[in-house]
Short mmCIF file of C-alpha atoms and ligand atoms in Angstrom, two decimals:
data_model
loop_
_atom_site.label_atom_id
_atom_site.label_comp_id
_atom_site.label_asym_id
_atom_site.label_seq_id
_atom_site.Cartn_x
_atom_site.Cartn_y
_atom_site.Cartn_z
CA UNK X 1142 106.85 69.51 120.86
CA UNK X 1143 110.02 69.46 118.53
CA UNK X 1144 113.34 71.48 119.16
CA UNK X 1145 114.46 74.11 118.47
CA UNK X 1146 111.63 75.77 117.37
CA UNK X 1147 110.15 79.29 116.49
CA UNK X 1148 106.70 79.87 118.07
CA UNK X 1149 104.53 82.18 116.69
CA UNK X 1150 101.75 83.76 118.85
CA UNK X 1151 98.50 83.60 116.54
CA UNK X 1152 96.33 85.98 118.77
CA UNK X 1153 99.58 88.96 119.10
CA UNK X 1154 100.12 88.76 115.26
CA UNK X 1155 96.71 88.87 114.44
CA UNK X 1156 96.29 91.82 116.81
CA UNK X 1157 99.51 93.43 114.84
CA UNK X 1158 97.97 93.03 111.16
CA UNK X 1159 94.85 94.72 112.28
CA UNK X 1160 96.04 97.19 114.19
CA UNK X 1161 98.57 98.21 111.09
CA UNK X 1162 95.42 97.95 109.13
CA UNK X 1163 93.73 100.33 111.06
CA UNK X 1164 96.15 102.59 111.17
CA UNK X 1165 96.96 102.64 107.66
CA UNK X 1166 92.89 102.71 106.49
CA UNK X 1167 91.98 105.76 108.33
CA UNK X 1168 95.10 107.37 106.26
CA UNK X 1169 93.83 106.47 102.85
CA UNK X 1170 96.73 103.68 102.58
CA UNK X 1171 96.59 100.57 101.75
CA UNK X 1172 98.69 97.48 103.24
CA UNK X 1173 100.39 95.13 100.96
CA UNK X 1174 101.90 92.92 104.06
CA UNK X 1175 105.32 91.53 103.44
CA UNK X 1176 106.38 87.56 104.22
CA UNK X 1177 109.85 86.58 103.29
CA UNK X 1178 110.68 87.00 106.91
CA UNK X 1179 108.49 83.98 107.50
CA UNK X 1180 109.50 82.46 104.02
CA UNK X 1181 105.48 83.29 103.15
CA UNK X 1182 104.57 80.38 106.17
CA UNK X 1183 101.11 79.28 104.87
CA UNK X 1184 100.07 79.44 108.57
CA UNK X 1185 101.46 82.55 109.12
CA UNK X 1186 99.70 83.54 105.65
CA UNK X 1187 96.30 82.26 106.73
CA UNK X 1188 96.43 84.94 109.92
CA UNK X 1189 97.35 87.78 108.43
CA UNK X 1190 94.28 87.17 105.57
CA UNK X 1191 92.23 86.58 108.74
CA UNK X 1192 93.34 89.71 109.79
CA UNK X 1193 91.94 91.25 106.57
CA UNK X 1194 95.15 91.47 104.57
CA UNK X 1195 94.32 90.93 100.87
CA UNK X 1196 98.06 92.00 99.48
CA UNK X 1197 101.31 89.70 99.53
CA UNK X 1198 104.22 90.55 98.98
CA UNK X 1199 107.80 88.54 99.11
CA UNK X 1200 111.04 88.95 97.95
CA UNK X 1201 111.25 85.26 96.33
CA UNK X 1202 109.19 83.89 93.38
CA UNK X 1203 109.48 80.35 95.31
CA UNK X 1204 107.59 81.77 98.02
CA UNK X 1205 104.93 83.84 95.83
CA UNK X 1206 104.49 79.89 94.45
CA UNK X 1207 103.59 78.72 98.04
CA UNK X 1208 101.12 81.30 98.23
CA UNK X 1209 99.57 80.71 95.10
CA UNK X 1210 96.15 79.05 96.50
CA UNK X 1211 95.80 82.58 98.47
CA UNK X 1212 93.08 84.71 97.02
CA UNK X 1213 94.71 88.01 97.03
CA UNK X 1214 96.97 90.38 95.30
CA UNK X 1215 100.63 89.19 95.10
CA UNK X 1216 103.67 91.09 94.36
CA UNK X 1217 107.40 90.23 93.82
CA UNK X 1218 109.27 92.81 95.86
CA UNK X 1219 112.85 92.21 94.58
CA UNK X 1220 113.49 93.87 91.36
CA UNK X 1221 112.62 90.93 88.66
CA UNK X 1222 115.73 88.60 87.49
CA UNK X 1223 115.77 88.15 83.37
CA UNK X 1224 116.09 84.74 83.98
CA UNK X 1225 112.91 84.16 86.02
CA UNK X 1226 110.49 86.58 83.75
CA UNK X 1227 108.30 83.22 83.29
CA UNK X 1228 107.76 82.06 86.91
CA UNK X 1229 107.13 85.73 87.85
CA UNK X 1230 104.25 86.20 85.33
CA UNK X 1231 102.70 83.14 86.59
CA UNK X 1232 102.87 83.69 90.01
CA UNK X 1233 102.80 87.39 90.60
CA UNK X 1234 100.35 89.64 89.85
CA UNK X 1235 102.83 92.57 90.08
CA UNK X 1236 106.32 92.69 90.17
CA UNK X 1237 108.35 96.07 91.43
CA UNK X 1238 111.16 96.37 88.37
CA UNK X 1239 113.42 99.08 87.45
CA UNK X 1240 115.24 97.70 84.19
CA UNK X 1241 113.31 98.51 80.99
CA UNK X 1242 114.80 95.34 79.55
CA UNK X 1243 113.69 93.34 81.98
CA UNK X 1244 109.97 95.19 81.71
CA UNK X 1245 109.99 94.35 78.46
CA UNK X 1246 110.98 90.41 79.01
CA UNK X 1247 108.32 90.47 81.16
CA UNK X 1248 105.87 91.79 78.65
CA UNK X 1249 107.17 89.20 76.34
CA UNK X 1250 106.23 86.61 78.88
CA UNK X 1251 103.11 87.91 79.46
CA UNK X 1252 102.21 87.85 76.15
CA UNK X 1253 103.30 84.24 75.39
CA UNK X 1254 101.41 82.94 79.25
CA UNK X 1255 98.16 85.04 77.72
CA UNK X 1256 98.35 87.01 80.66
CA UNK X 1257 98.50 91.05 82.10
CA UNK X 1258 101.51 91.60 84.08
CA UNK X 1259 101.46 94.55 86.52
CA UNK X 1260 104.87 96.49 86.71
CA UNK X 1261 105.34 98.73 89.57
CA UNK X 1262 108.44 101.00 88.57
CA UNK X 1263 110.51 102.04 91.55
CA UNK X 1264 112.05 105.35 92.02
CA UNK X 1265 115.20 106.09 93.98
CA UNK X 1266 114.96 108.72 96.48
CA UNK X 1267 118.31 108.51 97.58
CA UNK X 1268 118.35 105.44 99.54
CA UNK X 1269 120.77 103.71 96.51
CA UNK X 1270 118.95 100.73 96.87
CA UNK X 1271 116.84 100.23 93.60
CA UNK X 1272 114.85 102.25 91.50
CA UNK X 1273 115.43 104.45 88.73
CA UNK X 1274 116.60 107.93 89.28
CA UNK X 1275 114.01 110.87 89.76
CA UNK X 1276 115.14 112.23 86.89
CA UNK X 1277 114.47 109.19 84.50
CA UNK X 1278 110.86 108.14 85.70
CA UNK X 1279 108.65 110.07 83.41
CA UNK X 1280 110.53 109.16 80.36
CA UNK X 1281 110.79 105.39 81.80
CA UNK X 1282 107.21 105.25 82.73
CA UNK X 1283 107.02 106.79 78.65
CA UNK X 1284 108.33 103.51 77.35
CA UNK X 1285 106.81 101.00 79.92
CA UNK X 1286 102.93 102.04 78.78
CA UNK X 1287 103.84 101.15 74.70
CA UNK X 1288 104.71 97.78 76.09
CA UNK X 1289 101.36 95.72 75.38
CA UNK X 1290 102.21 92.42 77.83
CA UNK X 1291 102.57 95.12 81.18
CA UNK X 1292 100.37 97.56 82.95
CA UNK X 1293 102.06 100.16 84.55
CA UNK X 1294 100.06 99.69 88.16
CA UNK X 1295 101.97 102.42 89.79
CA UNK X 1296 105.13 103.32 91.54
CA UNK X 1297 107.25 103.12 94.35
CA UNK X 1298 110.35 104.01 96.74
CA UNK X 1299 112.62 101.60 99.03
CA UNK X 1300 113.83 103.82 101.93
CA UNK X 1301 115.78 102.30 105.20
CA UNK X 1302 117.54 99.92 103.36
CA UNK X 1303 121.16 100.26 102.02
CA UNK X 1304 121.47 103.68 102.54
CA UNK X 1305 119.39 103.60 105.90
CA UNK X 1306 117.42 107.10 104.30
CA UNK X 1307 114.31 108.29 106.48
CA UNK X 1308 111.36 108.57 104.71
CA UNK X 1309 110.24 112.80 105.16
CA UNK X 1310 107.65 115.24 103.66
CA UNK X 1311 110.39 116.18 101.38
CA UNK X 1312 111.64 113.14 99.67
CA UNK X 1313 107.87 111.37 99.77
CA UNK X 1314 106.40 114.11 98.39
CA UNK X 1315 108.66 113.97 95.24
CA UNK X 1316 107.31 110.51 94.65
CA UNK X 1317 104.01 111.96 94.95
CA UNK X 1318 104.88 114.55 92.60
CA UNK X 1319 106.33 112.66 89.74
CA UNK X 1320 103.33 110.28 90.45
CA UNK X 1321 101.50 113.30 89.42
CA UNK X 1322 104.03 113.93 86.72
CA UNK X 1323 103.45 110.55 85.19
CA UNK X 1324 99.50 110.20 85.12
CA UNK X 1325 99.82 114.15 83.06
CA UNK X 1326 102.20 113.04 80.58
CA UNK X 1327 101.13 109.59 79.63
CA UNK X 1328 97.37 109.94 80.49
CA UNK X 1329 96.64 107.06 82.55
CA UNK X 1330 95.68 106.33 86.27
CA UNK X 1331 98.50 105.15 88.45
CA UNK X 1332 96.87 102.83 91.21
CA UNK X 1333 99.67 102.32 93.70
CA UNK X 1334 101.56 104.93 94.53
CA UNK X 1335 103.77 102.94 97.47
CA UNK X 1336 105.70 105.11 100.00
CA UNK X 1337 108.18 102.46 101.48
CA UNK X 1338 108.25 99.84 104.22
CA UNK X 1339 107.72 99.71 108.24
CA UNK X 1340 110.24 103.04 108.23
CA UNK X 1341 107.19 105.10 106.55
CA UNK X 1342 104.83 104.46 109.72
CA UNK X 1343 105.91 107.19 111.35
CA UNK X 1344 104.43 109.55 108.27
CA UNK X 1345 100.84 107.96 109.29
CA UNK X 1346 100.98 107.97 112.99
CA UNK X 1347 102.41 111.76 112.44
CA UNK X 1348 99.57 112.15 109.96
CA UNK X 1349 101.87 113.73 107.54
CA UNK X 1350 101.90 111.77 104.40
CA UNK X 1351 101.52 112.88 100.80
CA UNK X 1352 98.31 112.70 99.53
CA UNK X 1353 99.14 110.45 96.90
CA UNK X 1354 100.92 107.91 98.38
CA UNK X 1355 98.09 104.58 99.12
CA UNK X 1356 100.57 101.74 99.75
CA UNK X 1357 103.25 100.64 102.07
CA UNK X 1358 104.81 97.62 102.04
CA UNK X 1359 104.78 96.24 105.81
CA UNK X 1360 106.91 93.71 106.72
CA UNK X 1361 108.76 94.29 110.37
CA UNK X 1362 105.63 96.64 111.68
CA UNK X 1363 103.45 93.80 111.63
CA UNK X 1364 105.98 90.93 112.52
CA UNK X 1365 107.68 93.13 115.41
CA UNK X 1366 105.11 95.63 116.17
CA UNK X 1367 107.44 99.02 115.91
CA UNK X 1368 108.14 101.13 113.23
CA UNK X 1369 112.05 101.05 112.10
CA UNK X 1370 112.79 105.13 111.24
CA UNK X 1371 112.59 105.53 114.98
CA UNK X 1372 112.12 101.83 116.46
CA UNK X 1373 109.87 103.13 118.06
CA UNK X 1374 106.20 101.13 118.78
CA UNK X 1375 103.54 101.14 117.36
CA UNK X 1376 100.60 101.82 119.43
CA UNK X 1377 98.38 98.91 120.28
CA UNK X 1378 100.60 96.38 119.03
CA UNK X 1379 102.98 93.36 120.12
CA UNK X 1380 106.49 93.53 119.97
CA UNK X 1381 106.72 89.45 120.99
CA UNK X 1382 105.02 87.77 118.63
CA UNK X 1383 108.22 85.14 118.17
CA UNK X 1384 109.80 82.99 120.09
CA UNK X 1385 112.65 80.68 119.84
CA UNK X 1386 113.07 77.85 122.10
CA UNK X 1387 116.00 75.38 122.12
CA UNK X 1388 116.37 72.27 124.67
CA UNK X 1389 119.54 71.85 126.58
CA UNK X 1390 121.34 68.94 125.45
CA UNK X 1391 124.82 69.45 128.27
CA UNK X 1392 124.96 71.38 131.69
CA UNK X 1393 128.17 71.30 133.29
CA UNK X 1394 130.80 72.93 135.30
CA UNK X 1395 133.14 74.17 133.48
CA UNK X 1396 136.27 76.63 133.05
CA UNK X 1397 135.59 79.67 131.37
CA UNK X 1398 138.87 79.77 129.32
CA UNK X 1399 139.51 76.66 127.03
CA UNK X 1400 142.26 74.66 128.46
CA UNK X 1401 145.67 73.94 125.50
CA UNK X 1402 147.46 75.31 122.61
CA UNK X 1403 144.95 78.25 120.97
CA UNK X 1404 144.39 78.04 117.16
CA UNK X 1405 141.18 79.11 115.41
CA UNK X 1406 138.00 78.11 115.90
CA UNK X 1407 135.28 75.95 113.69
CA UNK X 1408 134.87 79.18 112.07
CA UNK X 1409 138.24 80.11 110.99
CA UNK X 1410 137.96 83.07 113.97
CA UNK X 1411 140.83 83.26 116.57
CA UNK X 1412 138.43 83.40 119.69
CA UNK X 1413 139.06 85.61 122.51
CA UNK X 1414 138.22 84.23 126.73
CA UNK X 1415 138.10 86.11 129.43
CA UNK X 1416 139.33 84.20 132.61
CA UNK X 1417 135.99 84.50 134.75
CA UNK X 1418 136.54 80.69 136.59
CA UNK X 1419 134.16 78.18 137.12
CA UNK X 1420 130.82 78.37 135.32
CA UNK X 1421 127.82 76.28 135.03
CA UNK X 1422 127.70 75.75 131.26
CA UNK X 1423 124.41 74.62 129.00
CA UNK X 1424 124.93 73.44 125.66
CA UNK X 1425 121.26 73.83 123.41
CA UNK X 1426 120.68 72.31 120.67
CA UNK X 1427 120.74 75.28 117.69
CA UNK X 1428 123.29 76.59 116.31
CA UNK X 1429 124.47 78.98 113.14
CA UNK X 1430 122.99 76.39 110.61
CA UNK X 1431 119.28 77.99 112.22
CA UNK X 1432 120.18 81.40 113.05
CA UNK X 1433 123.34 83.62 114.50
CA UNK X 1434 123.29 84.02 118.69
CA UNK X 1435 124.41 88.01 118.46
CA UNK X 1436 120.59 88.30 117.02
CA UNK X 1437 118.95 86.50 120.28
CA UNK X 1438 118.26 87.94 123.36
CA UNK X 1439 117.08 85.26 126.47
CA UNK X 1440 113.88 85.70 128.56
CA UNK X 1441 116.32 84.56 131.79
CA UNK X 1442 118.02 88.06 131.93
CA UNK X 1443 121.07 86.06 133.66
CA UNK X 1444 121.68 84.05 131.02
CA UNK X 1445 124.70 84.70 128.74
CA UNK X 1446 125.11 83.45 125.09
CA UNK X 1447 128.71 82.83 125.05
CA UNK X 1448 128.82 81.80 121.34
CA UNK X 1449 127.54 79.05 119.21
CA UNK X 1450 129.31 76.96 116.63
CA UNK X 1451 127.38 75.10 113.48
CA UNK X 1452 124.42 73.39 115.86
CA UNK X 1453 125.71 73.91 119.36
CA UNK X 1454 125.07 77.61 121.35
CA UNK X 1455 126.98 77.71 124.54
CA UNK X 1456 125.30 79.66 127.55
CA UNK X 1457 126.39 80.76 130.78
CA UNK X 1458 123.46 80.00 133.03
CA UNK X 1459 125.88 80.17 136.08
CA UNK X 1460 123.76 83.57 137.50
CA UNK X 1461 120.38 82.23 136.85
CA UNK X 1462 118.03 81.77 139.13
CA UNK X 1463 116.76 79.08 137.73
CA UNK X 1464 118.15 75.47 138.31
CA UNK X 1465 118.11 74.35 134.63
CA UNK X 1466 118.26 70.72 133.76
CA UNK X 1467 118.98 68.75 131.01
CA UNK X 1468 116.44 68.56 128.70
CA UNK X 1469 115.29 71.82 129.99
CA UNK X 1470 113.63 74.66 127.46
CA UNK X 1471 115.74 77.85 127.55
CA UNK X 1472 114.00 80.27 125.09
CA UNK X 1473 114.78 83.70 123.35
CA UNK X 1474 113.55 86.94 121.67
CA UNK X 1475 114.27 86.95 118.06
CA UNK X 1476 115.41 89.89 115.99
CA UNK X 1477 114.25 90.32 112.73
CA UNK X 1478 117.61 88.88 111.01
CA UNK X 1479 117.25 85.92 113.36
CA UNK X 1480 113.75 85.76 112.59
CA UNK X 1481 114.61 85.40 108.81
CA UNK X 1482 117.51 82.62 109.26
CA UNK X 1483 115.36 80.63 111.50
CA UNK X 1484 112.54 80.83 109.56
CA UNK X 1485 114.43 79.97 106.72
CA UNK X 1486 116.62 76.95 108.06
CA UNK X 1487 114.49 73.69 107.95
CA UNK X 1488 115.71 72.17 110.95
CA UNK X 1489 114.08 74.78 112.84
CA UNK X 1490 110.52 73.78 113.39
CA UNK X 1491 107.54 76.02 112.85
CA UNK X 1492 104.85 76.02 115.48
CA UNK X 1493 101.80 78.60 115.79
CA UNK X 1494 100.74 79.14 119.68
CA UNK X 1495 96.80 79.20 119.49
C1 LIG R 1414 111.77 93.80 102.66
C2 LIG R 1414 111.10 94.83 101.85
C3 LIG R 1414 110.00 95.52 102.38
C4 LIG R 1414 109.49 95.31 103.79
O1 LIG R 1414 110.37 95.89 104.71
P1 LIG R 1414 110.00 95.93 106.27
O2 LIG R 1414 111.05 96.80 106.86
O3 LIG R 1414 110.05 94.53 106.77
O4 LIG R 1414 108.65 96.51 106.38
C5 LIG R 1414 109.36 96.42 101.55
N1 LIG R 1414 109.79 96.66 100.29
C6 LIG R 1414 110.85 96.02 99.76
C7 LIG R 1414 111.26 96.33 98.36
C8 LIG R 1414 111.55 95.09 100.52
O5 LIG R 1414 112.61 94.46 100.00
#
């Protein structure tokens, strides 16, 4: 095998999308399963549709491109850029949006491509994220039906992002409600009605969500197996479906305080030691290019991550039981912000554990 690399566990994530799927079925709501974590990893992509997933969704048009020989429903999740209204007709089937001039470049593009674009108009609950405020849907949802390139496929809320905003009965059921709202006024069917992301689980597992709502947006939930209101996990699932694993390239006594004059370090950061005397140092080979070390944790409990500079990460393995060698595979837990810089740095090779 090649180093550093992310493993993914084929059998724990396929056990995560079903489970989700599960889950989410016997509540009436549907999964559109989110990949720019993984940078939409065909692999990846193929378990998850094994799994039964038949909705895509990614933040990234370039990624919605790699998944274009998938046969299922894909969305864009970021709110659509006026520059990219052409690439985004092509290769999404739904885009979530929130500017009506955008909507209606997007029309225009659909139009000129021959082609129905879906629009799925956000709503702002309070997260101040995207999405148009409450107050604005109905008369924004008004304008988006006279465009004739769009269908107005539904809406939706972002929750747990910026503003780190739980999903409740209170704020979901507003969606609901102007959902409602919407299909009276303009006298149409709105087919998604999405609640949020991997924060909303705990609405399903507390069997408590609006009876409107059919879609979340799962992302984390499936990749990490918890639900991120709470963090709490999700029953039945795995929480380590990732690994990293790096191969140490130096292992050496060493001081623990850098011996000369101090000045800053690669990073323009004045770096602080604490005198702790000898230690048995191992260099691997990874470094912030692939991913930051405050977002890895080691399976060797006595190993410390000292820091890391462009490709080298520094570890204290002086309390491990272990006798490491050179050469040696030290691995680590991922977070999901280390799982989305590795999985987006190319050096960084992509395996799938069968
Ligand atoms: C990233 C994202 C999601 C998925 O979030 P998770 O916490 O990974 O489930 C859903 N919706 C939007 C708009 C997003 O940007």
């Amino acid at each position: 095998m090649k180093y550093p690399a992310l493993v993914t566990d084929k059998e724990k994530l396929e056990t995560n999308a079903r489970c989700l799927k599960d889950l989410c079925d016997a509540s009436g709501v549907e999964i559109c399963a989110v990949t720019k974590c993984v940078c939409a990893n065909p692999e990846i992509v193929d378990i998850l549709y094994s799994a039964g997933i038949r909705k895509f969704a990614d933040a990234r048009v370039q990624n919605l491109k790699k998944m274009a020989y998938v046969d299922a429903e894909k969305w864009l999740l970021r709110i659509s850029m006026p520059s990219e209204v052409e690439e985004i007709v092509r290769y999404a089937d739904i885009s979530l949006n929130s500017e009506l001039s955008t909507i209606s470049l997007l029309s225009d593009a659909a139009l000129r491509l021959g082609k129905k674009h879906g629009v799925l108009l956000m709503i702002d609950l309070g997260d101040l994220r995207e999405g148009v405020l409450c107050e604005n849907a109905v008369n924004t949802a008004e304008e988006i039906i006279k465009l004739k390139g769009v269908e107005l496929a539904g809406i939706g809320t972002n929750l747990n992002c910026f503003g780190g905003i739980i999903p409740t009965v209170e704020n979901l059921t507003r969606l609901s409600n102007i959902a409602a709202e919407i299909e009276k006024k303009c006298g149409i069917t709105l087919r998604i009605v999405s609640g949020g992301n991997s924060g909303s689980i705990h609405m399903i597992t507390g069997k408590i969500m609006p009876e409107k709502i059919n879609n979340l947006r799962l992302g984390e939930a499936i990749l990490f197996g918890w639900e991120t209101s709470y963090q709490q996990n999700i029953e039945g699932a795995k929480r380590d479906v990732f690994t990293l694993e790096a191969q140490i390239i130096e292992l050496k006594e060493k001081p623990s305080v850098p011996i000369g004059e101090f000045g800053l370090n690669a990073f323009g950061e004045k770096p602080i030691f604490v005198e702790r005397g000898q230690m048995l140092r191992a260099i691997v080979a990874c470094g912030r290019q692939d991913v930051s070390y405050e977002q890895l944790k080691p399976f060797d409990e006595k190993i410390e991550i000292l820091g890391s500079s462009s490709d080298h990460m520094i570890l204290d393995v002086t309390h491990s039981a272990t006798k490491y060698r050179v050469g040696d595979i030290v691995k680590f837990r991922p977070s999901y912000g280390a799982l989305l810089s590795l999985s987006t740095s190319e050096y960084v090779y992509k395996e799938i554990m069968r």
